[in-house]
Amino acid sequence: MPFDRPRYNVVLLSLSLVGLLVWLALDTVSVAPNRIVPGTSHGLAESLGWGGVLVSALPLLALAALARRPTPKSLRIALGLVVVQLATLPLWLSLAAHRLVDPGAVGARLGIGAGVWLLLFLLLMLLVELRSRLAISRLAGAALLVMPLAVLGWCLTQWLAPLALWQEYLGRRDQFLGAIFEHLALVGVAVGVSLVLGVAAALAMRRWQAAQRIGFGVLNFLQTIPSIALFGLLLAPLAWLSAHVEWLAALGVSGIGWAPALLALVGYSLLPMVRNTFVALEAVDPGVIDAARGMGMSRGQVFRQVRLPLALPVILEGVRITTVQAIGLTAVAALIGAGGLGTFIFQGLGQAAMDLVLLGALPILVLALVADALLGALTDTLRPGGAE
Amino acid sequence: MTECRRLIVPLCWFSLLLAATLGMGQLEGLFRVIEPGSRQVIYERADFLSLLGRHLSVVGAAAVLAILIGVGAAIAVTRPRGRDFLPLVSQLASMGQTFPPVAVLALAVPVLGFGTLPIIVALLLYGLLPIVRNTLVGILGIDPSVREAARGMGMSSGQILRQVELPLAAPVILAGIRTSVTINIATAAIGATVGASNLGDPIISGIVNGNTAYVIQGALLIGLLALSVDSLFSRLPSPIVR
């Protein structure tokens, strides 16, 4: 099939050319004297000087050239170039900071421009594309990002002090770590509780037909309530409970905070969890169960040693979906004072401080991607016949 | 006749929605019971009909664009000419599912500013993914021998797309659109935090002022809207005659 197509790799060619275009044409950085004043934007030539423009464009041109003959070897070189280009982005930002930000100006801020964001996005797409072309494993793909991240970390400590996002972080360093911890704790507890409840509910549904209909009806209904509303709806009942039941109040349950957030998160997490567990347990081949029974296994043994292990990958798929969804929903929970990274998003929106919004949104995105990748890898490992 | 009967349930939901929208003021006594301490129990900063209209128009605009772009992109990458992009697009579509809607919304605001536009863009981006993924699954899931048979009958590529591939993939594509729209109806409510006024307004205002009645009013209408649209989708005539 590949013979009737042109020889060059169209994806590589077009992504690198579009990358070159946005890098050359769009704003690279913006510089603001302080947090409140909107910054002035600077193009590439202003930010890096003409020498910098040439050098920074070279890897992209080389990528486009490599696309003409996509042999495995040249694709590997292309992958190397993409990683190098990713790693040089922080260096270019440092150069721009050095050229444009007056070292004497305290509080001056460097904003990252659309050109850099888009190039970053395109480079990550190139990474995904080349990784799948070269059939590189998930783990090795993640390892490729170590070098760019190390360069970024080093630049941040050395030269990128005026970077607005970094300044927002430095101003809230303790809060930030606390917020990540709160976020993960809420997600972890919600997923854990819904896993236990979900498996129990799925087992009950397999037992009783009526429970199945009612259970799925209730859970489906719960999903139609917008998350933001569910958080709001739990405010009053929980406030009432904490005012009237002493031991709940002693536990720290109140109308705002973690209690309504956790309840709502569990409510939302139950549907994917129950559905996947139920489907997973139902979908086990009846022949396998018969064979196990024929070997003299008891009901309990069949369930523990045959049905559950076979269903495990699909159940884990449910855990993955639930976790990713909960990471996003916890961001909304910040509206009712549950803490977590969403706090920064809503604070930032309230103050029109976009870098603060980014400080909340980017880690949430990263957390979701990492959780997705880790649980996906775990599912692959546990799949019967999968990599051990 | 059966066509009409098919639409009875969605019509019931829609009329319930409309009744709730127009008659919210009549329920004041009920909300007074829920929220006895507050001076005002019915959200009055904007009337519910216009909030509903704005909610629908934002979700609708995002849905139309998402369908056009999503189905178009999926068709493009399954043609021989665009086939090179297939692995990338399908990977992006499955990776994009992990992006939390709030984060997408929050990232759209710095670029596009406050107001309705960032919501439409965020909903569009977010709604695109299920549509692209399902269209890909639908088209790629067609038995190649069906396509061969159509070609053998002398159909052109365009005819195969219109008369064979799209009709066969339609149920899966519709399921993707349904997921996309239902999620977006709920997600649009979060848009109220970035200055778009829609049915999320009463909810946010209720949370901020500690007025549960407002929250219930917003949630009730959004829930009814989601149920109406969902039941409409579930009863759309299936294009396949088996």
XYZ file of C-alpha atoms in Angstrom:
630
model
C 0.000 0.000 0.000
C 2.733 2.595 0.695
C 4.021 2.300 -2.866
C 1.346 4.290 -4.660
C 1.921 7.327 -2.459
C 4.496 10.094 -2.793
C 7.754 9.246 -1.122
C 7.929 12.184 1.251
C 6.298 12.260 4.681
C 3.500 14.814 4.311
C 2.800 15.073 8.024
C 6.386 15.854 8.919
C 6.655 18.319 6.043
C 3.480 20.231 6.811
C 3.945 20.307 10.596
C 7.504 21.620 10.287
C 6.532 24.225 7.693
C 3.563 25.422 9.752
C 5.879 25.469 12.763
C 8.344 27.634 10.843
C 5.540 29.952 9.794
C 4.122 30.526 13.296
C 7.618 30.852 14.748
C 8.543 33.559 12.236
C 5.228 35.364 11.994
C 3.641 35.404 15.456
C 4.695 37.203 18.616
C 7.477 35.510 20.501
C 7.301 37.267 23.846
C 5.621 40.204 25.518
C 7.258 42.401 28.116
C 5.370 44.279 30.817
C 6.888 46.626 33.399
C 4.737 45.092 36.167
C 1.865 42.722 36.826
C -0.972 45.099 36.071
C 0.041 46.896 32.883
C -0.595 44.857 29.729
C 2.674 43.969 27.999
C 4.032 45.072 24.641
C 4.504 42.252 22.171
C 7.750 41.549 20.387
C 8.286 39.545 17.217
C 11.029 37.036 16.631
C 13.644 39.392 15.140
C 13.276 41.847 18.004
C 13.477 39.087 20.574
C 16.405 37.089 19.290
C 18.200 39.287 16.776
C 18.725 38.182 13.193
C 21.377 35.637 14.132
C 18.974 34.021 16.559
C 16.228 33.985 13.935
C 18.490 32.083 11.545
C 19.800 29.594 14.092
C 16.373 28.920 15.607
C 14.827 28.322 12.186
C 17.515 25.834 11.111
C 16.136 22.718 12.890
C 12.696 23.338 11.392
C 14.156 23.691 7.892
C 16.166 20.516 8.456
C 12.980 18.729 9.540
C 11.215 19.792 6.363
C 14.196 18.554 4.341
C 14.216 15.201 6.162
C 10.538 14.746 5.312
C 11.557 14.268 1.660
C 13.040 10.862 2.352
C 11.369 9.209 5.335
C 13.693 6.272 5.940
C 13.793 4.992 9.544
C 17.224 6.529 9.914
C 16.170 9.995 8.823
C 13.037 9.760 10.944
C 15.252 9.022 13.928
C 17.344 12.083 13.094
C 14.092 14.055 12.819
C 13.058 12.841 16.266
C 16.402 14.004 17.619
C 15.903 17.398 15.964
C 12.446 17.765 17.498
C 13.833 17.009 20.956
C 16.657 19.486 20.415
C 14.228 22.150 19.230
C 12.052 21.530 22.295
C 15.090 21.853 24.522
C 16.207 25.093 22.860
C 12.840 26.839 23.372
C 13.698 27.815 26.977
C 17.103 29.004 25.754
C 15.499 31.279 23.158
C 13.184 32.634 25.845
C 16.233 33.286 28.024
C 17.898 35.147 25.166
C 14.753 37.217 24.653
C 14.647 37.985 28.379
C 18.297 39.021 28.257
C 17.771 41.311 25.262
C 14.419 42.862 26.125
C 14.075 42.989 29.905
C 16.067 45.726 31.591
C 18.005 43.969 34.379
C 17.442 46.969 36.660
C 13.656 46.918 36.291
C 12.301 45.118 39.335
C 8.992 43.375 38.707
C 9.303 43.446 34.916
C 7.595 40.425 33.416
C 8.178 38.356 30.343
C 5.073 36.781 28.862
C 5.255 33.840 26.470
C 3.809 34.754 23.073
C 1.513 32.855 20.735
C 4.413 31.875 18.472
C 6.159 29.960 21.234
C 2.986 28.253 22.473
C 1.987 27.167 18.987
C 5.471 25.961 18.110
C 5.502 23.998 21.364
C 2.174 22.433 20.430
C 3.350 21.578 16.902
C 6.607 20.102 18.200
C 4.678 17.898 20.623
C 2.486 16.788 17.720
C 5.634 15.981 15.749
C 6.861 13.981 18.714
C 3.612 11.996 18.806
C 3.752 11.420 15.053
C 7.407 10.335 14.970
C 6.949 8.170 18.045
C 4.150 6.224 16.410
C 6.012 6.001 13.042
C 9.095 4.607 14.744
C 7.010 2.436 17.101
C 8.759 3.767 20.188
C 7.251 2.631 23.486
C 5.333 4.955 25.795
C 8.127 4.900 28.350
C 10.880 5.744 25.871
C 8.664 8.499 24.468
C 8.333 9.986 27.935
C 12.092 9.660 28.457
C 12.638 11.875 25.396
C 11.045 14.743 27.317
C 13.572 14.531 30.147
C 16.210 16.590 28.345
C 13.925 19.509 27.354
C 12.476 19.581 30.872
C 15.951 19.606 32.404
C 16.965 22.518 30.183
C 13.768 24.331 31.124
C 14.440 23.801 34.822
C 17.987 25.029 34.515
C 16.979 28.123 32.501
C 14.307 28.956 35.054
C 16.817 29.056 37.884
C 19.482 30.891 35.872
C 18.039 33.341 33.382
C 14.287 33.178 33.248
C 13.506 34.940 36.518
C 11.349 37.574 34.763
C 9.098 34.927 33.186
C 5.599 35.886 34.328
C 4.430 32.331 34.889
C 7.520 31.622 36.989
C 6.983 34.780 39.048
C 3.407 33.768 39.774
C 4.780 30.423 40.919
C 7.490 31.961 43.084
C 4.918 34.192 44.733
C 2.831 31.148 45.692
C 5.368 28.392 46.035
C 3.975 26.888 49.253
C 0.390 27.387 48.175
C 1.155 25.701 44.868
C 2.529 22.533 46.417
C -0.366 22.483 48.877
C -2.837 22.916 46.016
C -1.335 20.019 44.069
C -1.502 17.892 47.191
C -5.137 18.855 47.860
C -6.011 18.193 44.259
C -4.435 14.748 44.261
C -5.893 13.887 47.663
C -9.428 14.772 46.539
C -9.022 12.813 43.313
C -7.431 9.844 45.083
C -10.066 9.577 47.794
C -12.928 10.098 45.324
C -11.610 7.436 42.944
C -10.871 5.037 45.817
C -14.316 5.419 47.355
C -16.075 5.155 44.011
C -14.018 2.068 43.133
C -15.182 0.288 46.284
C -18.774 1.473 45.928
C -18.741 0.874 42.178
C -17.581 -2.728 42.442
C -20.123 -3.378 45.198
C -22.887 -1.803 43.108
C -21.867 -3.767 40.025
C -21.941 -7.003 41.999
C -25.369 -6.145 43.385
C -26.607 -5.355 39.890
C -25.418 -8.711 38.609
C -27.392 -10.318 41.404
C -30.662 -8.431 41.137
C -32.167 -7.321 37.820
C -34.229 -4.563 39.454
C -31.128 -3.019 41.037
C -29.580 -2.881 37.594
C -32.364 -0.818 36.046
C -32.778 1.529 38.995
C -29.041 1.857 39.565
C -28.200 2.841 35.999
C -31.233 5.131 35.907
C -30.084 7.044 38.984
C -26.453 7.233 37.848
C -27.380 8.396 34.348
C -29.613 11.052 35.850
C -26.767 12.211 38.101
C -24.569 12.767 35.043
C -27.031 15.197 33.475
C -26.705 17.612 36.390
C -23.879 19.981 35.502
C -20.905 19.529 37.833
C -20.953 23.132 38.910
C -24.597 22.776 39.955
C -24.068 19.555 41.850
C -21.380 21.275 43.904
C -23.793 24.123 44.568
C -26.708 21.856 45.404
C -24.730 20.080 48.118
C -23.902 23.341 49.919
C -27.159 23.740 51.803
C -27.811 20.122 52.885
C -24.266 19.749 54.173
C -24.368 23.061 55.959
C -27.583 21.915 57.624
C -26.034 18.565 58.571
C -22.946 20.113 60.065
C -25.104 22.480 62.081
C -27.314 19.688 63.443
C -25.058 16.644 63.722
C -22.184 17.271 66.075
C -19.799 14.501 65.114
C -20.001 15.521 61.461
C -19.115 19.080 62.363
C -16.223 17.750 64.452
C -14.979 15.914 61.383
C -14.815 19.196 59.531
C -17.862 18.612 57.329
C -19.475 21.868 56.302
C -21.388 23.420 53.447
C -18.232 24.496 51.690
C -14.878 22.802 51.451
C -13.902 19.229 50.860
C -17.118 17.519 51.969
C -19.501 18.629 49.186
C -16.650 18.395 46.687
C -15.905 14.819 47.622
C -19.577 13.819 47.561
C -20.073 15.317 44.123
C -16.853 13.780 42.793
C -17.889 10.335 44.029
C -21.339 10.816 42.495
C -19.849 11.608 39.105
C -17.219 8.892 39.307
C -19.718 6.148 40.046
C -21.262 5.912 36.585
C -18.097 5.141 34.571
C -16.875 2.906 37.387
C -20.081 0.883 37.734
C -20.582 0.681 33.980
C -17.090 -0.617 33.285
C -17.077 -3.055 36.184
C -20.488 -4.377 35.233
C -19.608 -4.741 31.553
C -16.238 -6.279 32.425
C -17.750 -8.932 34.676
C -20.548 -9.689 32.214
C -18.272 -9.908 29.192
C -16.152 -12.804 30.457
C -16.575 -15.700 28.028
C -19.137 -18.157 29.510
C -17.052 -21.019 28.067
C -14.154 -20.070 30.332
C -16.467 -20.026 33.353
C -17.874 -23.422 32.365
C -14.381 -24.824 32.019
C -13.419 -23.515 35.457
C -16.573 -24.998 36.975
C -15.815 -28.256 35.212
C -12.395 -28.319 36.821
C -14.168 -28.427 40.155
C -13.730 -24.797 41.203
C -16.259 -23.456 43.668
C -18.326 -20.355 42.836
C -16.068 -18.186 44.936
C -12.956 -19.612 43.321
C -14.343 -19.039 39.845
C -15.031 -15.437 40.733
C -11.687 -14.746 42.382
C -9.403 -16.765 40.142
C -11.112 -16.552 36.750
C -13.729 -13.874 36.395
C -12.028 -11.082 38.303
C -8.570 -11.416 36.685
C -10.142 -11.540 33.230
C -12.289 -8.503 33.981
C -9.468 -6.530 35.584
C -8.208 -4.661 32.492
C -11.685 -3.317 31.704
C -12.240 -2.380 35.353
C -8.909 -0.544 35.287
C -10.048 1.223 32.139
C -12.954 2.484 34.250
C -10.502 3.650 36.924
C -8.524 5.494 34.235
C -11.577 7.279 32.816
C -12.783 8.129 36.312
C -9.412 9.472 37.447
C -8.956 11.700 34.416
C -12.519 12.993 34.769
C -12.077 13.595 38.506
C -8.877 15.591 37.932
C -10.865 17.965 35.726
C -13.897 18.137 38.004
C -11.794 18.888 41.071
C -10.777 22.093 39.315
C -14.433 23.175 39.406
C -14.646 22.205 43.072
C -12.396 25.171 43.857
C -15.502 27.331 43.378
C -16.940 25.945 46.601
C -13.728 26.344 48.516
C -12.417 22.816 48.196
C -8.938 24.049 47.294
C -6.818 22.365 44.663
C -5.357 23.822 41.499
C -8.695 25.248 40.396
C -8.212 27.917 43.070
C -5.542 29.535 40.896
C -7.748 29.378 37.807
C -10.663 31.136 39.465
C -8.444 33.604 41.342
C -6.709 34.405 38.074
C -9.993 34.840 36.227
C -11.219 37.109 39.010
C -8.100 39.295 38.890
C -7.790 39.063 35.092
C -4.281 37.735 35.759
C -3.848 35.287 32.915
C -0.517 33.902 34.086
C -2.180 32.863 37.321
C -4.865 31.085 35.276
C -2.093 29.266 33.425
C -0.450 28.341 36.719
C -3.646 26.471 37.600
C -4.620 25.127 34.191
C -1.267 23.818 32.934
C -0.569 21.525 35.935
C -4.133 20.180 35.698
C -3.531 19.359 32.048
C -0.214 17.695 32.882
C -1.744 15.749 35.775
C -4.540 14.469 33.535
C -2.100 13.399 30.814
C 0.258 11.719 33.279
C -2.573 9.883 35.077
C -3.918 8.772 31.717
C -0.529 7.485 30.564
C 0.313 5.709 33.822
C -3.032 3.955 34.186
C -3.028 3.131 30.470
C 0.391 1.488 30.847
C -0.839 -0.414 33.913
C -3.877 -1.675 31.978
C -1.612 -2.858 29.146
C 0.551 -4.755 31.613
C -2.392 -6.500 33.264
C -4.099 -7.506 30.046
C -3.867 -11.288 29.698
C -1.029 -12.026 27.328
C 0.183 -8.440 27.644
C 3.712 -7.406 28.504
C 4.671 -8.758 31.907
C -47.709 8.288 12.395
C -44.851 6.331 13.908
C -42.632 9.320 13.150
C -44.824 11.462 15.367
C -44.967 8.881 18.100
C -41.212 8.680 18.084
C -41.001 12.352 18.996
C -43.488 12.285 21.854
C -40.933 11.752 24.638
C -38.534 14.503 23.501
C -41.531 16.805 23.014
C -42.618 16.120 26.583
C -39.161 16.999 27.870
C -38.999 20.146 25.750
C -42.415 21.332 26.893
C -41.428 20.634 30.498
C -38.290 22.696 29.899
C -40.269 25.534 28.392
C -42.832 25.402 31.178
C -40.088 25.507 33.800
C -38.397 28.403 32.010
C -41.510 30.516 31.709
C -43.175 29.488 34.941
C -40.240 29.678 37.326
C -41.811 32.727 38.955
C -44.920 30.705 39.841
C -42.804 28.364 41.947
C -41.817 31.133 44.339
C -43.648 29.484 47.230
C -41.735 26.274 46.747
C -38.361 28.015 46.632
C -39.383 30.066 49.691
C -39.581 26.776 51.616
C -36.086 25.778 50.479
C -34.501 29.140 51.145
C -36.539 30.797 53.922
C -33.801 33.218 54.999
C -33.180 35.012 51.716
C -34.922 38.161 50.610
C -35.191 37.004 47.032
C -35.726 33.432 45.980
C -36.171 33.744 42.217
C -33.146 34.710 40.136
C -34.084 38.014 38.559
C -30.954 39.555 37.117
C -31.956 38.194 33.717
C -35.055 36.342 32.672
C -34.698 32.619 32.259
C -35.881 32.572 28.664
C -33.024 34.749 27.436
C -30.531 32.785 29.562
C -31.840 29.597 27.998
C -31.615 31.182 24.547
C -28.003 32.241 25.082
C -27.120 28.844 26.493
C -28.646 27.122 23.490
C -27.038 29.447 20.979
C -23.557 29.024 22.453
C -23.856 25.234 22.601
C -25.501 25.176 19.181
C -22.847 27.329 17.509
C -20.084 25.213 19.030
C -21.864 22.002 18.016
C -22.411 23.051 14.386
C -18.770 24.098 14.015
C -17.557 20.966 15.801
C -19.640 18.729 13.538
C -18.456 20.489 10.367
C -14.794 20.480 11.379
C -14.801 17.113 13.137
C -16.624 15.092 10.511
C -14.729 16.950 7.772
C -11.349 16.234 9.339
C -12.193 12.590 9.926
C -13.346 12.187 6.324
C -10.221 13.958 5.061
C -7.818 11.680 6.905
C -9.588 8.527 5.760
C -9.215 9.475 2.059
C -6.125 8.131 0.281
C -4.705 11.631 -0.050
C -4.948 12.483 3.652
C -4.205 9.024 4.947
C -0.752 10.086 6.183
C -2.397 12.196 8.870
C -4.599 9.379 10.166
C -2.340 8.092 12.987
C -1.675 11.616 14.236
C -5.322 12.723 14.182
C -6.606 9.575 15.858
C -3.934 9.823 18.558
C -4.746 13.488 19.115
C -8.451 12.690 19.353
C -7.883 10.089 22.036
C -5.313 12.172 23.917
C -7.513 15.241 23.764
C -10.221 13.387 25.660
C -8.068 13.654 28.742
C -8.029 17.467 28.649
C -10.311 18.710 31.427
C -12.953 21.135 30.067
C -12.213 23.695 32.763
C -8.562 23.731 31.777
C -9.460 24.149 28.104
C -11.791 26.991 29.037
C -9.166 28.585 31.255
C -6.571 28.369 28.491
C -8.940 29.934 25.953
C -9.489 33.039 28.075
C -5.905 34.403 27.968
C -5.965 34.101 24.179
C -9.479 35.311 23.436
C -10.410 37.459 26.416
C -13.573 37.310 28.496
C -17.062 36.837 27.116
C -18.868 34.477 24.806
C -16.114 33.812 22.257
C -13.758 31.832 24.529
C -16.681 29.631 25.587
C -17.608 28.850 22.008
C -13.987 28.066 21.181
C -13.476 25.931 24.285
C -16.722 24.032 23.699
C -15.793 23.635 20.046
C -12.368 22.208 20.870
C -13.763 19.995 23.556
C -16.730 18.835 21.503
C -14.570 18.141 18.465
C -12.838 15.127 19.950
C -15.726 12.665 20.451
C -16.990 13.559 16.976
C -13.620 13.008 15.280
C -13.030 9.785 17.173
C -16.459 8.345 16.470
C -16.400 9.347 12.803
C -13.024 7.629 12.453
C -14.284 4.521 14.234
C -17.418 4.516 12.084
C -15.648 4.888 8.738
C -12.705 2.621 9.542
C -15.027 -0.012 10.970
C -16.743 -0.570 7.631
C -15.962 -3.969 6.160
C -13.498 -3.345 3.271
C -15.414 -5.809 1.119
C -18.425 -3.463 1.201
C -16.261 -0.691 -0.219
C -14.865 -3.100 -2.826
C -18.361 -4.132 -3.828
C -19.396 -0.494 -4.216
C -16.342 0.193 -6.362
C -17.074 -2.917 -8.378
C -20.544 -1.548 -9.077
C -18.832 1.415 -10.691
C -19.352 4.004 -7.963
C -16.954 6.930 -7.818
C -15.073 7.761 -4.597
C -17.492 10.585 -3.844
C -20.473 8.313 -4.375
C -18.958 5.660 -2.118
C -18.465 8.282 0.588
C -21.985 9.674 0.339
C -23.967 6.531 -0.383
C -22.002 3.820 1.406
C -19.527 5.039 4.002
C -21.441 7.911 5.630
C -24.786 6.050 5.898
C -23.059 3.007 7.376
C -21.037 5.099 9.820
C -23.957 7.392 10.692
C -25.082 5.679 13.936
C -21.572 5.846 15.388
C -21.100 9.445 14.213
C -24.459 10.406 15.739
C -23.448 8.775 19.018
C -20.307 10.936 19.000
C -22.320 14.091 18.323
C -24.708 13.136 21.122
C -21.874 12.716 23.635
C -20.311 15.956 22.492
C -23.498 18.029 22.761
C -24.616 16.551 26.090
C -21.243 17.194 27.700
C -21.154 20.702 26.285
C -24.575 21.641 27.644
C -23.236 20.989 31.144
C -19.792 22.454 30.457
C -21.216 25.705 29.088
C -22.436 26.454 32.621
C -18.820 26.853 33.708
C -18.639 29.589 31.097
C -20.558 31.799 33.471
C -17.316 32.160 35.449
C -15.576 33.821 32.505
C -18.291 36.312 31.849
C -20.586 34.590 29.390
C -24.131 34.885 30.605
C -26.113 31.692 30.307
C -27.894 29.197 32.546
C -24.703 28.898 34.588
C -25.307 32.453 35.874
C -27.925 31.583 38.508
C -25.726 28.716 39.704
C -22.613 30.838 40.136
C -24.605 33.625 41.693
C -26.241 31.115 44.038
C -22.897 29.678 45.104
C -21.430 33.134 45.665
C -24.428 34.437 47.625
C -25.182 31.167 49.392
C -28.631 31.016 47.836
C -29.543 27.409 47.102
C -32.752 28.376 45.332
C -30.733 30.067 42.544
C -28.548 26.998 42.190
C -31.574 24.747 41.905
C -33.156 26.969 39.265
C -30.042 26.911 37.087
C -29.437 23.212 37.620
C -33.058 22.319 36.948
C -33.100 24.105 33.607
C -29.714 22.760 32.497
C -30.722 19.252 33.533
C -34.008 19.507 31.633
C -32.208 20.903 28.606
C -29.702 18.042 28.669
C -32.463 15.456 29.027
C -34.511 17.019 26.204
C -31.602 17.105 23.783
C -30.461 13.633 24.785
C -33.899 12.101 24.309
C -34.171 13.858 20.941
C -30.898 12.245 19.859
C -31.934 8.830 21.087
C -35.038 8.980 18.902
C -33.521 10.350 15.740
C -34.555 8.104 12.878
C -31.832 5.608 12.206
C -30.671 6.167 8.625
C -29.972 2.495 8.023
C -32.763 0.367 6.658
C -31.868 -3.171 7.525
